[in-house]
mmCIF file of C-alpha atoms (C1' of nucleotides) in Angstrom:
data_model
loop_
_atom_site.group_PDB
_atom_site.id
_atom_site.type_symbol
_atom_site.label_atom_id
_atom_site.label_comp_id
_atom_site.label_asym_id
_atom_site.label_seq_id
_atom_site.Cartn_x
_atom_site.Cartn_y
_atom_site.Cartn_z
ATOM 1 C CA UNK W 1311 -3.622 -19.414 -12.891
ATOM 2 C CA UNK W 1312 -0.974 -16.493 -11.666
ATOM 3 C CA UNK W 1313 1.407 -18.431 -14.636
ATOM 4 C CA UNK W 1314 1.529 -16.934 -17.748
ATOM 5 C CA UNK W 1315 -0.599 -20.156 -19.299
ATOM 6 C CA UNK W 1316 -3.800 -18.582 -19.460
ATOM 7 C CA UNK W 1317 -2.385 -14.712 -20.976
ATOM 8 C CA UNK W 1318 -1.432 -14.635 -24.127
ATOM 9 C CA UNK W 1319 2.541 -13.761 -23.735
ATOM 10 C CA UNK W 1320 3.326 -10.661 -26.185
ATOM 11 C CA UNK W 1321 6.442 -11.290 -28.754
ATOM 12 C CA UNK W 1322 9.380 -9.020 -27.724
ATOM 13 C CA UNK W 1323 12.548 -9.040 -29.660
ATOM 14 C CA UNK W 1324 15.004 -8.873 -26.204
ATOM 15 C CA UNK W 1325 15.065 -11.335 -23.683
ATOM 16 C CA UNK W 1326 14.547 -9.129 -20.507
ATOM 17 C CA UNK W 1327 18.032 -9.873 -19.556
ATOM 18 C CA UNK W 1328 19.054 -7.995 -22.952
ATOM 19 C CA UNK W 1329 16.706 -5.188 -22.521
ATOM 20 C CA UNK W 1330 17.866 -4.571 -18.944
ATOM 21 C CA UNK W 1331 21.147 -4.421 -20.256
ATOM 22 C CA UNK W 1332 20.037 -1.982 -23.053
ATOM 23 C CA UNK W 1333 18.278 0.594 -20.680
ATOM 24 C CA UNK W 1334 21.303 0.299 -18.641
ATOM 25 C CA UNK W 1335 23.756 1.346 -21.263
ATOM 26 C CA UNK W 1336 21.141 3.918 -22.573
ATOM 27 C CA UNK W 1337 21.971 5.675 -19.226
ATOM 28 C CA UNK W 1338 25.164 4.898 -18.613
ATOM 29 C CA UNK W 1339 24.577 2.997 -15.991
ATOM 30 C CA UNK W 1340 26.861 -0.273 -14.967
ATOM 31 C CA UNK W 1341 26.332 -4.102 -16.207
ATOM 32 C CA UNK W 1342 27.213 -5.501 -12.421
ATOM 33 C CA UNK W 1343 27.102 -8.773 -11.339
ATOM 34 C CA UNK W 1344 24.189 -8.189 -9.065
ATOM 35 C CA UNK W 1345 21.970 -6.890 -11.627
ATOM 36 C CA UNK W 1346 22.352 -9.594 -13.687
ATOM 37 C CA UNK W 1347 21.940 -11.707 -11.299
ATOM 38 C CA UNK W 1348 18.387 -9.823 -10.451
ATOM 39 C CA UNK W 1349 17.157 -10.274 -13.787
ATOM 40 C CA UNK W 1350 17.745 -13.891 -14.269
ATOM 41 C CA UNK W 1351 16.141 -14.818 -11.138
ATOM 42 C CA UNK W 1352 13.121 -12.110 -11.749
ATOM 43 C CA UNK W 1353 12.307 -13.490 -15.178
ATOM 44 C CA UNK W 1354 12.789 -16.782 -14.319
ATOM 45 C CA UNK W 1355 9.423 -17.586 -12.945
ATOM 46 C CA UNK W 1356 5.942 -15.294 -13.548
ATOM 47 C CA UNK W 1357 4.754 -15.368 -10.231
ATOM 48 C CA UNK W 1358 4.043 -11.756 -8.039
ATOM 49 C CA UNK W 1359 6.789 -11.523 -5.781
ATOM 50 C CA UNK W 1360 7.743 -9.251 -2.933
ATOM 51 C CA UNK W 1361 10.790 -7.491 -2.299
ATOM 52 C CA UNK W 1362 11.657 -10.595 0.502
ATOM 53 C CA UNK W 1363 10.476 -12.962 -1.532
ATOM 54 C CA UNK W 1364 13.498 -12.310 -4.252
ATOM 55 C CA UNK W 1365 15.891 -12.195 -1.828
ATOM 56 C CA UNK W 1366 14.591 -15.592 -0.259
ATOM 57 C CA UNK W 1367 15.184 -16.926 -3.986
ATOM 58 C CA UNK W 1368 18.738 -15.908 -4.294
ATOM 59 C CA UNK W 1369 22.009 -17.288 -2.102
ATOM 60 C CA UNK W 1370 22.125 -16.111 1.185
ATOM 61 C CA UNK W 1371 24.298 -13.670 2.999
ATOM 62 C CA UNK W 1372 28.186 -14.579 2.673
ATOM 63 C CA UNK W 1373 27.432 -17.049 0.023
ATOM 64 C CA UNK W 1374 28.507 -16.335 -4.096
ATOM 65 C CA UNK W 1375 25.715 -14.865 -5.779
ATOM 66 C CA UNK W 1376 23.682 -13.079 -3.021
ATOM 67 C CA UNK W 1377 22.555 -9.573 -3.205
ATOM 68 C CA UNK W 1378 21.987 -7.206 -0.369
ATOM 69 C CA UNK W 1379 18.802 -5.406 0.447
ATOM 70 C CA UNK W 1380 19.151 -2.222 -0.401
ATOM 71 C CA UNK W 1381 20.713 -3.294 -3.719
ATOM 72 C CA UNK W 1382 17.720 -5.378 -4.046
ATOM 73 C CA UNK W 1383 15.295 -2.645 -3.605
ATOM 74 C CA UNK W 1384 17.354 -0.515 -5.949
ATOM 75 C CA UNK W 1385 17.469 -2.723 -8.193
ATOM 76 C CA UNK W 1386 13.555 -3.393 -8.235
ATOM 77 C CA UNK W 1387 13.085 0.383 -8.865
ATOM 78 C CA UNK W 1388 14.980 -0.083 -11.949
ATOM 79 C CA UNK W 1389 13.366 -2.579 -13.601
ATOM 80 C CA UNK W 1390 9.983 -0.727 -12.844
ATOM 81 C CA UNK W 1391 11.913 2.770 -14.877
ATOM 82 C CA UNK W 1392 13.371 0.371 -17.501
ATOM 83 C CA UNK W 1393 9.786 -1.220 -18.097
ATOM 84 C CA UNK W 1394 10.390 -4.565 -16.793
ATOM 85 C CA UNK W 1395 8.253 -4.842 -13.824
ATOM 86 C CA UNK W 1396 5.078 -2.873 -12.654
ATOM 87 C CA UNK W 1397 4.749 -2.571 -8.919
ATOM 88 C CA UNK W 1398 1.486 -2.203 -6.899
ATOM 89 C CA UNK W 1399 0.351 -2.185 -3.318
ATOM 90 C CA UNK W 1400 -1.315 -5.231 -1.708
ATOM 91 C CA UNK W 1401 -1.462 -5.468 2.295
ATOM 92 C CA UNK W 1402 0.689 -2.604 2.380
ATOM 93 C CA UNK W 1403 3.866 -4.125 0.924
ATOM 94 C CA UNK W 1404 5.535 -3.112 -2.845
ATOM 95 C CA UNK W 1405 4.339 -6.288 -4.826
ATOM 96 C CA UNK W 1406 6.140 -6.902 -8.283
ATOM 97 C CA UNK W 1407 4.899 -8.034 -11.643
ATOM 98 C CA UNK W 1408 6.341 -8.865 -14.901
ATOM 99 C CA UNK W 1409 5.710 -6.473 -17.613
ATOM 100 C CA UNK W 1410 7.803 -7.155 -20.024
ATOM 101 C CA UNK W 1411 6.730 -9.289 -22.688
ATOM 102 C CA UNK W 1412 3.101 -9.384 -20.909
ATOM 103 C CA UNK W 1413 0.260 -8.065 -21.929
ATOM 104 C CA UNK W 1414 -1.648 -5.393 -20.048
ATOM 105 C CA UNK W 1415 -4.286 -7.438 -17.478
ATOM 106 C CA UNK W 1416 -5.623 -6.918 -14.038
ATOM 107 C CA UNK W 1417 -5.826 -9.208 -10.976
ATOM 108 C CA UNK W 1418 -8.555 -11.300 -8.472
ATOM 109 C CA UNK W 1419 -7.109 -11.577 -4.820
ATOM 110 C CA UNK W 1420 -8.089 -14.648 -3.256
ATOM 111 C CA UNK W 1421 -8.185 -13.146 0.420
ATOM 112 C CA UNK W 1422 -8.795 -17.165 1.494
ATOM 113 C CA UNK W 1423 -5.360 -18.167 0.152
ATOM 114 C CA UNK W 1424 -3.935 -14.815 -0.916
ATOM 115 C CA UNK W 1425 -3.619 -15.359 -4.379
ATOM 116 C CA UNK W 1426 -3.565 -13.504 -7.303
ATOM 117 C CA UNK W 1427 -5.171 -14.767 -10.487
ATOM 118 C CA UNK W 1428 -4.268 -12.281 -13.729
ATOM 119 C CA UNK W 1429 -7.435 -11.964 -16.452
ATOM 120 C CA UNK W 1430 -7.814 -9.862 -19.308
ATOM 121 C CA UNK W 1431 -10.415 -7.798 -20.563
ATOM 122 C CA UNK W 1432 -10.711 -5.431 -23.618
ATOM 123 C CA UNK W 1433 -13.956 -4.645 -22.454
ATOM 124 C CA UNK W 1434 -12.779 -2.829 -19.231
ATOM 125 C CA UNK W 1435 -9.750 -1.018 -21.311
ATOM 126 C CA UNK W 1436 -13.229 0.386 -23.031
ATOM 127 C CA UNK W 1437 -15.142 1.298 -20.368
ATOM 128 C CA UNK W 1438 -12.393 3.002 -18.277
ATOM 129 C CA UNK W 1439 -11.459 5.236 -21.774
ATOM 130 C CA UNK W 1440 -14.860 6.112 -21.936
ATOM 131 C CA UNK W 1441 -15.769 6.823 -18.458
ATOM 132 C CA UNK W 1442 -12.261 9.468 -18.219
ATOM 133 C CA UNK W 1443 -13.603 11.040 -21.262
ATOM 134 C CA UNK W 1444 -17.429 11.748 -19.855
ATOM 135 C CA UNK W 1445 -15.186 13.186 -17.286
ATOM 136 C CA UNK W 1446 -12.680 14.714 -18.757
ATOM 137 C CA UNK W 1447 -9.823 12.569 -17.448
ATOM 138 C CA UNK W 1448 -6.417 11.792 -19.178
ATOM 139 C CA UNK W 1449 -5.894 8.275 -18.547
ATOM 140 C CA UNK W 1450 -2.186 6.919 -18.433
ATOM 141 C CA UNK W 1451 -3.147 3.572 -16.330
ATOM 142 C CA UNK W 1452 -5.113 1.748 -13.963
ATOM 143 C CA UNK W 1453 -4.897 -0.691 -11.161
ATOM 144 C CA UNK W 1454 -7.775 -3.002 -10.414
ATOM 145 C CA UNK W 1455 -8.334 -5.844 -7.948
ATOM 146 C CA UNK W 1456 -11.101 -7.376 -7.415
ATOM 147 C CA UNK W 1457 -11.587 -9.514 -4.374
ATOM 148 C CA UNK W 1458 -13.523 -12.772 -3.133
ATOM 149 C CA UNK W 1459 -12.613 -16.380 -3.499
ATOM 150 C CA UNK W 1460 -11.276 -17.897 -6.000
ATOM 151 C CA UNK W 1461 -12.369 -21.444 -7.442
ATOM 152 C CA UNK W 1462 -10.533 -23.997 -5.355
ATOM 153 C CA UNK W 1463 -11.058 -22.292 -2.140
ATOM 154 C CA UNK W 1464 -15.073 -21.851 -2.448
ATOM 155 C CA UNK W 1465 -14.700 -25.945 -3.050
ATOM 156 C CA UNK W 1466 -12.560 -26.047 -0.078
ATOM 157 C CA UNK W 1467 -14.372 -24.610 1.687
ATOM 158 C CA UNK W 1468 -18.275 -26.353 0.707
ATOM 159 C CA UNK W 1469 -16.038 -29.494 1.687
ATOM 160 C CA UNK W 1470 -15.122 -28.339 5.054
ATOM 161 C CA UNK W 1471 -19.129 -27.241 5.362
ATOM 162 C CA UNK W 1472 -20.410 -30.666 4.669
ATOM 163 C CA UNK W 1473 -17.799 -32.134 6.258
ATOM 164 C CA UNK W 1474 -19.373 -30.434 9.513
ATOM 165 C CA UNK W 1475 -22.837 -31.097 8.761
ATOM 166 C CA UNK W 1476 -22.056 -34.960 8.271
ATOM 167 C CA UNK W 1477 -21.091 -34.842 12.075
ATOM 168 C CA UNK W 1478 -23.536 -33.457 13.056
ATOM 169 C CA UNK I 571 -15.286 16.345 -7.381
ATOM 170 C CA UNK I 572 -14.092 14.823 -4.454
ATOM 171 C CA UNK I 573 -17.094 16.434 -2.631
ATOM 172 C CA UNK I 574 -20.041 14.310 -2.298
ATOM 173 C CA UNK I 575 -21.817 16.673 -5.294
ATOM 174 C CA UNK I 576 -21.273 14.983 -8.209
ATOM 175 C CA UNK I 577 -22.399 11.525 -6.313
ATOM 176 C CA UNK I 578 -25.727 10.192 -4.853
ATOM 177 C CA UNK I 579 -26.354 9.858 -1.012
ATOM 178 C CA UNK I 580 -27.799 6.825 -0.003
ATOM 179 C CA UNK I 581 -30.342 7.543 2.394
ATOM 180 C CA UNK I 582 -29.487 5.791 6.209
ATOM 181 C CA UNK I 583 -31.881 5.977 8.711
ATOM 182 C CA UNK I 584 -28.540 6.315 11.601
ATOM 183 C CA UNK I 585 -26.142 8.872 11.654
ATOM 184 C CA UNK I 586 -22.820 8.255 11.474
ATOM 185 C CA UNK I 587 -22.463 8.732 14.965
ATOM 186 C CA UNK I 588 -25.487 6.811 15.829
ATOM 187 C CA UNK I 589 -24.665 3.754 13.649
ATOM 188 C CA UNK I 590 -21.432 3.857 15.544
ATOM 189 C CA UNK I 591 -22.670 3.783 18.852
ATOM 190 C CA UNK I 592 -24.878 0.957 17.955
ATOM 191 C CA UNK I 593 -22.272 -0.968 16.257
ATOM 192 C CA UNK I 594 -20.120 -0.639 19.426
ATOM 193 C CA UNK I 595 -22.975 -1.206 21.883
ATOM 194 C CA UNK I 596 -23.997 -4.865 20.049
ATOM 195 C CA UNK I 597 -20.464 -5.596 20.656
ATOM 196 C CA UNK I 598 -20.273 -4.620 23.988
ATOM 197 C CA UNK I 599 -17.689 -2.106 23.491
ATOM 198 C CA UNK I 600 -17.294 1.453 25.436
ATOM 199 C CA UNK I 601 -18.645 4.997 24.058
ATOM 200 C CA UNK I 602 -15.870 6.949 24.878
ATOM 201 C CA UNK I 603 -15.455 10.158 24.336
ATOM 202 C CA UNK I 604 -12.443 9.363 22.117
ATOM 203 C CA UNK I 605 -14.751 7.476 19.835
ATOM 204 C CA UNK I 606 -17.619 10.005 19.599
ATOM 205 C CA UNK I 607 -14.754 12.927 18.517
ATOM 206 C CA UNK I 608 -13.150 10.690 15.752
ATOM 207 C CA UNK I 609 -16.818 9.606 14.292
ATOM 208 C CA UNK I 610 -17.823 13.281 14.276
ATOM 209 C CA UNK I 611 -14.805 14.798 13.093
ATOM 210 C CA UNK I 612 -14.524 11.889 10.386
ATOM 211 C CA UNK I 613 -17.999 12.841 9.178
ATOM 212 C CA UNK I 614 -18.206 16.526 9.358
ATOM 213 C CA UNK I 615 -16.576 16.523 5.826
ATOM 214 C CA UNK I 616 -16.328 13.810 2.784
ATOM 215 C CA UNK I 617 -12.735 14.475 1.586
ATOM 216 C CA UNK I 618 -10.392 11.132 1.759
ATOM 217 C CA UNK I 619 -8.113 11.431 4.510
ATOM 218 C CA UNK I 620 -5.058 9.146 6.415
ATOM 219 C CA UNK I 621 -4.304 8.865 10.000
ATOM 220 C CA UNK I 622 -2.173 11.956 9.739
ATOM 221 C CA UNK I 623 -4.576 14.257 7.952
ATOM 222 C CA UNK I 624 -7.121 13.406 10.791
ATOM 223 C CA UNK I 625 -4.743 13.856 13.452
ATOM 224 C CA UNK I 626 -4.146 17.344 12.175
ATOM 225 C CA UNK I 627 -7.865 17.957 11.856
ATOM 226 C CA UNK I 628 -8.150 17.377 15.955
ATOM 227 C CA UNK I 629 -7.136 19.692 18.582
ATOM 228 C CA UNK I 630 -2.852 18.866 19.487
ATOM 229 C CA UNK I 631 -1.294 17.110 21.936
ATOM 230 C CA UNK I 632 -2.213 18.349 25.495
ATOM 231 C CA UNK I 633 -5.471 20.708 24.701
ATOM 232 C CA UNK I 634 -8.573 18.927 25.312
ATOM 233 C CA UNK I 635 -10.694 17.092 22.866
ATOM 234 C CA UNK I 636 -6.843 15.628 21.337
ATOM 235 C CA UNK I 637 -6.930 11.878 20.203
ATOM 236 C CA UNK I 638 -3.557 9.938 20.363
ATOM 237 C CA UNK I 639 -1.915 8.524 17.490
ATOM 238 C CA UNK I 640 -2.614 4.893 18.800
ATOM 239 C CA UNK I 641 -6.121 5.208 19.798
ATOM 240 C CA UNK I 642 -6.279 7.158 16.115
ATOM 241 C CA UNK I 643 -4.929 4.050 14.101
ATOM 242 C CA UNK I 644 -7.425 1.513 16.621
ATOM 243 C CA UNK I 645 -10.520 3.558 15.868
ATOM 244 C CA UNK I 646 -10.155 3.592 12.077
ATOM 245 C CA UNK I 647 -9.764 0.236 12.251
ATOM 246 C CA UNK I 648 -13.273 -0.431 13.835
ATOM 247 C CA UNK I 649 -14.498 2.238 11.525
ATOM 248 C CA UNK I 650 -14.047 0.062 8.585
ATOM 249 C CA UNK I 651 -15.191 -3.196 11.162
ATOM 250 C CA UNK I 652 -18.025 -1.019 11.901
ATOM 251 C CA UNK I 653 -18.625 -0.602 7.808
ATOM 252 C CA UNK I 654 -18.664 3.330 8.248
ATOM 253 C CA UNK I 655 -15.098 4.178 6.439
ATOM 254 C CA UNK I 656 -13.476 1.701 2.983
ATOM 255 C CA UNK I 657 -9.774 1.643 3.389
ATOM 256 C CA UNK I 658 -7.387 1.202 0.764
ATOM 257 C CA UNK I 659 -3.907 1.982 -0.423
ATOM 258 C CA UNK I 660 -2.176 4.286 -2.215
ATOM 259 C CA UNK I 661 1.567 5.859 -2.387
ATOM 260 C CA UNK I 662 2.329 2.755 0.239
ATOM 261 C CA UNK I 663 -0.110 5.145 3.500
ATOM 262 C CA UNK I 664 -3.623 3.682 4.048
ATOM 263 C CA UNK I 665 -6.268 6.089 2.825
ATOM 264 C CA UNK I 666 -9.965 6.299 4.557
ATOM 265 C CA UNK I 667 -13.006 7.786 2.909
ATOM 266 C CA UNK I 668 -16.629 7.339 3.766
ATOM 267 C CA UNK I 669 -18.453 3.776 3.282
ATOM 268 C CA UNK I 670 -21.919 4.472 4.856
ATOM 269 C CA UNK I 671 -24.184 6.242 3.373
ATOM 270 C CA UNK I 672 -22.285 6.489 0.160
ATOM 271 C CA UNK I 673 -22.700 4.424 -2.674
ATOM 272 C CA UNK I 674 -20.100 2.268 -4.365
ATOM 273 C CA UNK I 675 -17.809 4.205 -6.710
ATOM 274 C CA UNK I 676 -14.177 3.730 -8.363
ATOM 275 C CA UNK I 677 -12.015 6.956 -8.314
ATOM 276 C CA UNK I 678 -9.401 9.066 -10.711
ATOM 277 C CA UNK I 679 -6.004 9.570 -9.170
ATOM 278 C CA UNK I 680 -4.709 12.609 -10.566
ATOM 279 C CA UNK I 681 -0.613 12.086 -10.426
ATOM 280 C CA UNK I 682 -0.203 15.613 -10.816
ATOM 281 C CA UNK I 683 -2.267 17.255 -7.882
ATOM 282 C CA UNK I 684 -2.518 13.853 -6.002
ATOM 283 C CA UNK I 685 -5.993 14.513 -5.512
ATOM 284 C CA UNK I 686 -8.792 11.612 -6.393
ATOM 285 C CA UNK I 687 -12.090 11.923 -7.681
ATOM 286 C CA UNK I 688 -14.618 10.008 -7.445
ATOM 287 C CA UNK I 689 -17.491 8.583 -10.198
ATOM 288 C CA UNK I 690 -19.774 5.938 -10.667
ATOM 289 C CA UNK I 691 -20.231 3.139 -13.422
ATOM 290 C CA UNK I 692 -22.707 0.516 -12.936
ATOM 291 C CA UNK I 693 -21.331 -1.034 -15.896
ATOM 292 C CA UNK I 694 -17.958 -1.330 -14.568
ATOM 293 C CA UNK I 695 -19.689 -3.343 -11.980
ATOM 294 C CA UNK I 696 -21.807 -5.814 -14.380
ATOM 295 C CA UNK I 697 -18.462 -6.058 -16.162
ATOM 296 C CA UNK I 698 -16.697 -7.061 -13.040
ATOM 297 C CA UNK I 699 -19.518 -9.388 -12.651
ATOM 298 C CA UNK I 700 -19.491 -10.432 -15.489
ATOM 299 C CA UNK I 701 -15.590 -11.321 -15.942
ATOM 300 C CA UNK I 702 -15.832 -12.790 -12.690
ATOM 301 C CA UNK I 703 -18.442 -15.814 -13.739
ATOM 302 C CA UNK I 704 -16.419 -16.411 -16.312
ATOM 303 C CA UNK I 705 -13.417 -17.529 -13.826
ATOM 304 C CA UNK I 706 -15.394 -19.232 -11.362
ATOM 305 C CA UNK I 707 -14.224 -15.863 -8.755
ATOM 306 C CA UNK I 708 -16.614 -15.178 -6.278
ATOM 307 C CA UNK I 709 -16.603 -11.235 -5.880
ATOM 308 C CA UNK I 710 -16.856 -9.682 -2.937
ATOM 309 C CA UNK I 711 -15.704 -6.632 -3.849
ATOM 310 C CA UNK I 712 -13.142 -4.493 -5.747
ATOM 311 C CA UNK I 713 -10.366 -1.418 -5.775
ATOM 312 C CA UNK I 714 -10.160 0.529 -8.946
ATOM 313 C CA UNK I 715 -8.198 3.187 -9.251
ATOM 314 C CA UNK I 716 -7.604 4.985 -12.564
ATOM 315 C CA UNK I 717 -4.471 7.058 -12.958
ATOM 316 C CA UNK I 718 -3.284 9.997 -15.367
ATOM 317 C CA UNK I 719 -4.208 13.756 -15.222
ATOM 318 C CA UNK I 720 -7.239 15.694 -14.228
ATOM 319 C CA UNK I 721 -8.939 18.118 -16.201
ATOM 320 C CA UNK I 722 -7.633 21.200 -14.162
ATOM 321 C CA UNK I 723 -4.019 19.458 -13.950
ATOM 322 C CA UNK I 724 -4.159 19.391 -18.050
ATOM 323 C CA UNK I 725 -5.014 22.991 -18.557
ATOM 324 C CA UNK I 726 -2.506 23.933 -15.911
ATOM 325 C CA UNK I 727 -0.114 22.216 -17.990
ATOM 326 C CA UNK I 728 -1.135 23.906 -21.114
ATOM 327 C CA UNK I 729 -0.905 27.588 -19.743
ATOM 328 C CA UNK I 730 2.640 26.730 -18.774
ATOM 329 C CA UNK I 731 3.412 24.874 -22.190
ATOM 330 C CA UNK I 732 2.155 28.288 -23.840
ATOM 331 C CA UNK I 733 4.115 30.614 -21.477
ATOM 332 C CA UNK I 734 7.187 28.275 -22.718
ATOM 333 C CA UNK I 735 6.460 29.009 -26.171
ATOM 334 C CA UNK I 736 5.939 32.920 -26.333
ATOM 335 C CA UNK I 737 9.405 32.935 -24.144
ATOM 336 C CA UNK I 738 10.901 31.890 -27.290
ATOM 337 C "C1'" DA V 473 -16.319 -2.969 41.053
ATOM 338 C "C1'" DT V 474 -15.133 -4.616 36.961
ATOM 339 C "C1'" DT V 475 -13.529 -4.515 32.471
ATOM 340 C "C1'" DT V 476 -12.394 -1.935 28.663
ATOM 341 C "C1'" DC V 477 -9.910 1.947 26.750
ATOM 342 C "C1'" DT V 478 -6.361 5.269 26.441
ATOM 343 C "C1'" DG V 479 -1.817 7.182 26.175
ATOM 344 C "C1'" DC V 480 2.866 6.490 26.509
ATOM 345 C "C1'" DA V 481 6.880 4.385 25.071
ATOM 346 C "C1'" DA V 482 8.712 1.072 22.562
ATOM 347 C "C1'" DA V 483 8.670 -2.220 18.913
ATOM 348 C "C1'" DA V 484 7.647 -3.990 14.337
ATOM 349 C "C1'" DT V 485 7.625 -3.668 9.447
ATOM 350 C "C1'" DC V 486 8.972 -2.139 5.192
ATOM 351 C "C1'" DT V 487 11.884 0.939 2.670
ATOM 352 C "C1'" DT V 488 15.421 4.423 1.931
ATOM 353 C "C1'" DT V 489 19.870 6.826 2.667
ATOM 354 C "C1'" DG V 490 24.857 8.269 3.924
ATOM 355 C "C1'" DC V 491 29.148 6.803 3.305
ATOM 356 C "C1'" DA V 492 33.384 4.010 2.781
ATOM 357 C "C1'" DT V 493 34.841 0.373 -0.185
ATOM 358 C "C1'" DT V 494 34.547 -2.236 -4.342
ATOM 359 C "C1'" DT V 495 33.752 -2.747 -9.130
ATOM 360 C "C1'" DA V 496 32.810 -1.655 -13.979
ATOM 361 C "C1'" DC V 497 34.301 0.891 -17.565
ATOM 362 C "C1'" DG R 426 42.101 6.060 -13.138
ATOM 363 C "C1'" DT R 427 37.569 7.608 -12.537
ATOM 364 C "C1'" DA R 428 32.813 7.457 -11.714
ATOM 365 C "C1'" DA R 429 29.226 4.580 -10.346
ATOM 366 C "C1'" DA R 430 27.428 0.662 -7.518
ATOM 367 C "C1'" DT R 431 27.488 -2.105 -3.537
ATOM 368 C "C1'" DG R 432 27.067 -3.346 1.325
ATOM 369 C "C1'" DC R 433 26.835 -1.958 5.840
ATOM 370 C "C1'" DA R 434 24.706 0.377 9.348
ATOM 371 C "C1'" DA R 435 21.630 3.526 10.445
ATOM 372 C "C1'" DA R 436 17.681 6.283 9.745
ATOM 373 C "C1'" DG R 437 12.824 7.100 7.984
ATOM 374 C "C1'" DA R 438 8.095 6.399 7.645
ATOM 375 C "C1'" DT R 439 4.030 4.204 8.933
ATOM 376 C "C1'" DT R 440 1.582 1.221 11.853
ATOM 377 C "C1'" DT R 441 1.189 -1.892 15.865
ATOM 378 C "C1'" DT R 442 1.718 -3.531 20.679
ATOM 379 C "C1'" DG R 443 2.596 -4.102 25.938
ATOM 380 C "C1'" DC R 444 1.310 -2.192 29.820
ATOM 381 C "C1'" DA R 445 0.023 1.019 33.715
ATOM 382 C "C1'" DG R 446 -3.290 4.298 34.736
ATOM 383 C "C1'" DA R 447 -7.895 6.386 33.426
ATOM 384 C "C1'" DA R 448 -12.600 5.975 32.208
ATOM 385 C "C1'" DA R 449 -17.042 3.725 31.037
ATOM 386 C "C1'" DT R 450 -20.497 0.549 32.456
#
DNA sequence: ATTTCTGCAAAATCTTTGCATTTAC
DNA sequence: GTAAATGCAAAGATTTTGCAGAAAT
């Protein structure tokens, strides 16, 4: 459910890889090894991800191909200015999100197995326009999460609560 | 508009301070006099706040009725146990604003005076609801937080866009 | 008298920065 | 060759923790 198979997946002309390169030149910023090799692995799987989490996904220290930290965070920065990734807050760590090529959605947290499920509703785009104009609000975003349990937990757990009736 | 004007009170039979006390009490947990200046300083005005805005708010280091920066962080933390402060995020510092005896609300983050402001939508709630049956979630709550410019920020903004103009 | 709480200092966590070296252009 | 980027180490910012002494019950 945090894949892209149930959001529709917006046509974009550039592979991300292509765009990042594009912003970069726009800037005149370098094409380096280690920002390629940040948007490859970023793109290459839709899953949130954490600034750790990347570099658990790349070579380690020492080894070809391995990016330091700060270059990492750096890096993650610029995708976010370039377009590429939106970043929000969950548990009080920078979590990152493709934007590129997605379409605008918003999020359940599963705070039994810490997931995050992506929906989308027209509806809510709607409702939030209207309720900043009643107050005279310029919108430019939004960032919703709504918490609770998602599907296979609740099961989970109505298994585990039978489970401890039957012994009783 | 951060102020608890524009937004019903729910009526509470406890005070703040009194639902505290009890809260601790049933758990048999100490009224200290730490405790009783936090929950009366954290109620004697509605504005959101973080551990370092409160701190501030208390006499310093050394003069009586001071609070230390550890006992601070503890005491918000059974605050929100306690269900008398929400807690969220925002700029990557946890923010605290009043839970009891106010009702559920969403809130406008104003990027350009950093201020929020606060409004209610029941229908952003039967939407929520609604969007939520339709994945199988089980809600137990949600964060929304609404971003662009406030109506004061705009007008600012204007003035100094006119100013710009007659310079030329 | 007992047990919890506080304050201090230190640690933990996540993120950013200064600077010398390396790399892209 | 020159300017920008990287990696290292260190610092920053926020929050948490271990523990000895203080305070509440």
């Amino acid at each position: 459910m945090a894949t892209p198979a149930n959001l529709e997946h917006v046509p974009v002309s550039l592979s991300p890889r292509d765009r990042f390169v594009e912003f970069l030149q726009s800037r005149g910023m370098r094409v380096t090894q280690q920002r390629l090799a940040l948007v490859d692995q970023v793109f290459s799987r839709h899953e949130h991800f954490d600034a750790d989490q990347l570099m658990e996904q790349l070579p380690e220290s020492g080894k070809p191909g391995h990016v330091s930290r700060p270059t990492v965070y750096r890096t993650l920065s610029e995708f976010v200015d370039a377009g590429l990734l939106r970043k929000f807050m969950l548990n009080g760590r920078s979590v990152y999100e493709h934007d590129y090529g997605y379409p605008q959605h918003d999020h359940f947290h599963c705070t039994e197995c810490n997931k995050l499920f992506e929906f989308q509703s027209p509806e809510l785009i709607a409702l939030r326009d209207q309720v900043a104009r009643d107050h005279r609000f310029r919108v430019a975003g939004h960032r919703l999460i709504i918490n609770g349990v998602c599907e296979a937990c609740a099961k989970a757990r109505r298994r585990a609560s039978n489970h401890r009736m039957n012994m009783i």
